Amino acid sequence: MVEWHETLQRALERGDPDEMKAALAQVPDNVLHMAVPMLAQMAEQAARRDEVDEALTYLDQLVAVEPDAGRWRLERANLNRKRDEPVLIAEDAMHVVRLHPDNRAAWRLLAEAHDGLRHPREALDAYRQLAALEPDDDALRQRIDYFQQQLRKEEVLQQVLDPAAAQAQAPAPEPLPATRFDPALLRDP
């Protein structure tokens, strides 16, 4: 038997996610490619048993083997929702929307992650992208309206608290058009 095989077998028997992660790191890439269906099944079973850490271990390996497969990243992002990890969710969702800009689930995850991170501008941008894909979603329109209101309130508050900074951020007024001076305008009729 190959050493990595024995290490992996022991880790699987014990069910310790950290030990499994270390054992899976020793498995050669060509073997991992062949093991994708098995890893996917193990991740699904662990998720059904609500063993989030174990499922994430398998999904991490699936993402390592197939980094551009949006399915694994979306599943991992959804599990990270259970762990309340908005940074990890945003990373996976951003990767998926770069590869698949029409993926509604990824845009929704990205918007919710930015909302959880208190990044209203980024959340609004993601919700707008999602609205372009789901134009009839009224709840989505309400979220967009909410974020627009929040951003307007922030701008007003910023102007009140620091008017000099608000003026510095405001665009410069357009100069008046140049016209020649007409001396006839000085005469009073």
C-alpha positions as a Markdown table, in Angstrom:
| # | Residue | x | y | z |
|---|---|---|---|---|
| 1 | Met | 0.0 | 0.0 | 0.0 |
| 2 | Val | 1.1 | 3.5 | -0.7 |
| 3 | Glu | 1.8 | 5.7 | 2.4 |
| 4 | Trp | -0.7 | 8.5 | 1.5 |
| 5 | His | -3.4 | 5.8 | 1.1 |
| 6 | Glu | -2.9 | 4.5 | 4.6 |
| 7 | Thr | -2.8 | 8.0 | 6.1 |
| 8 | Leu | -6.0 | 8.9 | 4.3 |
| 9 | Gln | -7.7 | 5.7 | 5.4 |
| 10 | Arg | -6.9 | 6.4 | 9.0 |
| 11 | Ala | -8.1 | 10.0 | 8.8 |
| 12 | Leu | -11.3 | 8.9 | 7.2 |
| 13 | Glu | -11.9 | 6.3 | 9.9 |
| 14 | Arg | -11.3 | 8.8 | 12.6 |
| 15 | Gly | -13.5 | 11.5 | 11.0 |
| 16 | Asp | -11.2 | 14.4 | 12.1 |
| 17 | Pro | -11.5 | 17.2 | 9.5 |
| 18 | Asp | -8.0 | 18.6 | 10.2 |
| 19 | Glu | -6.4 | 15.1 | 9.9 |
| 20 | Met | -8.4 | 14.5 | 6.7 |
| 21 | Lys | -7.2 | 17.8 | 5.3 |
| 22 | Ala | -3.6 | 16.9 | 6.0 |
| 23 | Ala | -4.0 | 13.4 | 4.5 |
| 24 | Leu | -5.8 | 14.7 | 1.4 |
| 25 | Ala | -2.9 | 17.2 | 0.8 |
| 26 | Gln | -0.6 | 14.2 | 0.4 |
| 27 | Val | -2.7 | 12.5 | -2.3 |
| 28 | Pro | -1.2 | 13.0 | -5.8 |
| 29 | Asp | -3.2 | 15.3 | -8.2 |
| 30 | Asn | -3.8 | 12.6 | -10.8 |
| 31 | Val | -5.5 | 10.5 | -8.1 |
| 32 | Leu | -7.5 | 13.4 | -6.8 |
| 33 | His | -8.8 | 14.0 | -10.3 |
| 34 | Met | -10.1 | 10.4 | -10.4 |
| 35 | Ala | -11.6 | 10.8 | -7.0 |
| 36 | Val | -13.8 | 13.8 | -7.8 |
| 37 | Pro | -17.1 | 11.9 | -7.8 |
| 38 | Met | -16.2 | 10.2 | -4.5 |
| 39 | Leu | -15.1 | 13.5 | -2.9 |
| 40 | Ala | -18.4 | 15.1 | -4.1 |
| 41 | Gln | -20.4 | 12.3 | -2.6 |
| 42 | Met | -18.5 | 12.5 | 0.7 |
| 43 | Ala | -19.0 | 16.2 | 0.8 |
| 44 | Glu | -22.8 | 15.8 | 0.2 |
| 45 | Gln | -23.1 | 13.2 | 2.8 |
| 46 | Ala | -21.2 | 15.2 | 5.4 |
| 47 | Ala | -23.4 | 18.3 | 4.6 |
| 48 | Arg | -26.5 | 16.2 | 5.1 |
| 49 | Arg | -25.3 | 15.1 | 8.5 |
| 50 | Asp | -24.6 | 18.7 | 9.2 |
| 51 | Glu | -20.9 | 18.0 | 9.6 |
| 52 | Val | -19.9 | 21.3 | 8.1 |
| 53 | Asp | -16.2 | 21.1 | 8.8 |
| 54 | Glu | -15.9 | 17.7 | 7.2 |
| 55 | Ala | -17.9 | 18.7 | 4.2 |
| 56 | Leu | -15.7 | 21.8 | 3.8 |
| 57 | Thr | -12.6 | 19.7 | 3.9 |
| 58 | Tyr | -13.9 | 17.7 | 0.9 |
| 59 | Leu | -15.1 | 20.8 | -0.9 |
| 60 | Asp | -11.7 | 22.5 | -0.4 |
| 61 | Gln | -10.1 | 19.5 | -2.2 |
| 62 | Leu | -12.7 | 19.6 | -4.9 |
| 63 | Val | -11.9 | 23.3 | -5.5 |
| 64 | Ala | -8.2 | 22.6 | -5.5 |
| 65 | Val | -8.7 | 19.9 | -8.1 |
| 66 | Glu | -11.2 | 21.8 | -10.2 |
| 67 | Pro | -10.6 | 25.5 | -9.3 |
| 68 | Asp | -12.9 | 26.8 | -12.1 |
| 69 | Ala | -15.9 | 24.5 | -11.3 |
| 70 | Gly | -18.4 | 26.9 | -9.9 |
| 71 | Arg | -20.5 | 24.2 | -8.4 |
| 72 | Trp | -17.9 | 23.4 | -5.7 |
| 73 | Arg | -17.3 | 27.0 | -4.9 |
| 74 | Leu | -21.1 | 27.7 | -4.5 |
| 75 | Glu | -21.5 | 24.6 | -2.3 |
| 76 | Arg | -18.6 | 25.8 | -0.2 |
| 77 | Ala | -20.0 | 29.3 | 0.0 |
| 78 | Asn | -23.3 | 28.0 | 1.1 |
| 79 | Leu | -21.7 | 25.9 | 3.9 |
| 80 | Asn | -19.7 | 28.9 | 5.0 |
| 81 | Arg | -23.0 | 30.7 | 5.4 |
| 82 | Lys | -23.7 | 28.3 | 8.2 |
| 83 | Arg | -20.4 | 29.2 | 9.8 |
| 84 | Asp | -21.1 | 33.0 | 9.3 |
| 85 | Glu | -17.9 | 33.5 | 7.2 |
| 86 | Pro | -18.9 | 36.4 | 4.8 |
| 87 | Val | -15.3 | 36.9 | 3.7 |
| 88 | Leu | -15.0 | 33.3 | 2.5 |
| 89 | Ile | -18.4 | 33.5 | 0.9 |
| 90 | Ala | -17.5 | 36.7 | -0.9 |
| 91 | Glu | -14.3 | 35.2 | -2.2 |
| 92 | Asp | -16.0 | 32.1 | -3.6 |
| 93 | Ala | -18.9 | 34.0 | -5.0 |
| 94 | Met | -16.7 | 36.6 | -6.7 |
| 95 | His | -14.7 | 33.8 | -8.3 |
| 96 | Val | -17.9 | 32.3 | -9.7 |
| 97 | Val | -19.3 | 35.6 | -11.1 |
| 98 | Arg | -16.0 | 36.2 | -12.8 |
| 99 | Leu | -16.3 | 32.9 | -14.6 |
| 100 | His | -20.1 | 32.9 | -15.0 |
| 101 | Pro | -21.5 | 36.4 | -14.9 |
| 102 | Asp | -25.0 | 35.1 | -15.4 |
| 103 | Asn | -25.0 | 32.9 | -12.2 |
| 104 | Arg | -27.8 | 34.2 | -10.1 |
| 105 | Ala | -26.9 | 32.2 | -7.0 |
| 106 | Ala | -23.4 | 33.6 | -7.0 |
| 107 | Trp | -24.6 | 37.2 | -7.3 |
| 108 | Arg | -27.0 | 36.7 | -4.5 |
| 109 | Leu | -24.3 | 35.1 | -2.3 |
| 110 | Leu | -21.9 | 38.0 | -3.1 |
| 111 | Ala | -24.6 | 40.6 | -2.3 |
| 112 | Glu | -25.5 | 39.0 | 1.0 |
| 113 | Ala | -21.8 | 38.6 | 1.9 |
| 114 | His | -21.1 | 42.2 | 1.3 |
| 115 | Asp | -24.2 | 43.1 | 3.3 |
| 116 | Gly | -22.8 | 41.0 | 6.2 |
| 117 | Leu | -19.5 | 42.7 | 5.9 |
| 118 | Arg | -21.2 | 46.1 | 6.0 |
| 119 | His | -20.0 | 47.0 | 2.5 |
| 120 | Pro | -23.2 | 48.8 | 1.2 |
| 121 | Arg | -21.8 | 50.0 | -2.1 |
| 122 | Glu | -20.5 | 46.5 | -3.0 |
| 123 | Ala | -23.7 | 44.9 | -1.9 |
| 124 | Leu | -25.7 | 47.4 | -3.9 |
| 125 | Asp | -23.6 | 46.7 | -7.0 |
| 126 | Ala | -24.1 | 42.9 | -6.6 |
| 127 | Tyr | -27.9 | 43.4 | -6.0 |
| 128 | Arg | -28.0 | 45.5 | -9.2 |
| 129 | Gln | -26.3 | 42.8 | -11.2 |
| 130 | Leu | -28.7 | 40.3 | -9.8 |
| 131 | Ala | -31.7 | 42.6 | -10.7 |
| 132 | Ala | -30.5 | 42.6 | -14.3 |
| 133 | Leu | -30.8 | 38.8 | -14.3 |
| 134 | Glu | -34.1 | 38.8 | -12.3 |
| 135 | Pro | -35.9 | 41.9 | -13.3 |
| 136 | Asp | -39.3 | 40.8 | -11.9 |
| 137 | Asp | -38.1 | 40.2 | -8.3 |
| 138 | Asp | -39.9 | 42.7 | -6.1 |
| 139 | Ala | -38.0 | 41.7 | -2.9 |
| 140 | Leu | -34.8 | 42.4 | -4.8 |
| 141 | Arg | -36.0 | 45.8 | -5.8 |
| 142 | Gln | -36.8 | 46.6 | -2.2 |
| 143 | Arg | -33.2 | 45.6 | -1.2 |
| 144 | Ile | -31.8 | 47.9 | -3.8 |
| 145 | Asp | -34.0 | 50.7 | -2.6 |
| 146 | Tyr | -32.9 | 50.1 | 0.9 |
| 147 | Phe | -29.2 | 50.2 | 0.1 |
| 148 | Gln | -29.7 | 53.4 | -2.0 |
| 149 | Gln | -31.4 | 55.0 | 0.9 |
| 150 | Gln | -28.6 | 53.9 | 3.3 |
| 151 | Leu | -26.0 | 55.3 | 0.9 |
| 152 | Arg | -27.8 | 58.6 | 0.6 |
| 153 | Lys | -28.1 | 58.9 | 4.4 |
| 154 | Glu | -24.4 | 58.2 | 4.7 |
| 155 | Glu | -23.6 | 61.0 | 2.1 |
| 156 | Val | -25.8 | 63.5 | 4.0 |
| 157 | Leu | -24.3 | 62.6 | 7.3 |
| 158 | Gln | -20.8 | 62.9 | 5.8 |
| 159 | Gln | -21.7 | 66.4 | 4.5 |
| 160 | Val | -23.1 | 67.5 | 7.9 |
| 161 | Leu | -20.1 | 66.1 | 9.9 |
| 162 | Asp | -17.4 | 67.2 | 7.5 |
| 163 | Pro | -18.6 | 69.7 | 4.9 |
| 164 | Ala | -15.0 | 70.5 | 3.7 |
| 165 | Ala | -14.4 | 66.8 | 2.8 |
| 166 | Ala | -17.8 | 66.6 | 1.2 |
| 167 | Gln | -17.0 | 69.7 | -1.0 |
| 168 | Ala | -13.6 | 68.2 | -1.9 |
| 169 | Gln | -15.4 | 65.0 | -3.1 |
| 170 | Ala | -18.1 | 67.0 | -5.0 |
| 171 | Pro | -17.3 | 67.6 | -8.7 |
| 172 | Ala | -16.1 | 71.0 | -9.6 |
| 173 | Pro | -18.7 | 73.2 | -11.2 |
| 174 | Glu | -18.5 | 73.7 | -14.9 |
| 175 | Pro | -17.0 | 77.0 | -16.0 |
| 176 | Leu | -19.2 | 79.5 | -17.7 |
| 177 | Pro | -18.9 | 79.7 | -21.5 |
| 178 | Ala | -16.4 | 82.3 | -22.6 |
| 179 | Thr | -18.0 | 85.3 | -24.3 |
| 180 | Arg | -16.6 | 88.5 | -25.6 |
| 181 | Phe | -17.4 | 91.6 | -23.6 |
| 182 | Asp | -19.9 | 94.0 | -25.4 |
| 183 | Pro | -19.5 | 97.6 | -24.3 |
| 184 | Ala | -23.0 | 98.3 | -25.5 |
| 185 | Leu | -24.3 | 96.5 | -22.4 |
| 186 | Leu | -22.9 | 99.3 | -20.2 |
| 187 | Arg | -25.3 | 101.9 | -21.7 |
| 188 | Asp | -28.6 | 102.3 | -19.9 |
| 189 | Pro | -31.5 | 102.7 | -22.3 |
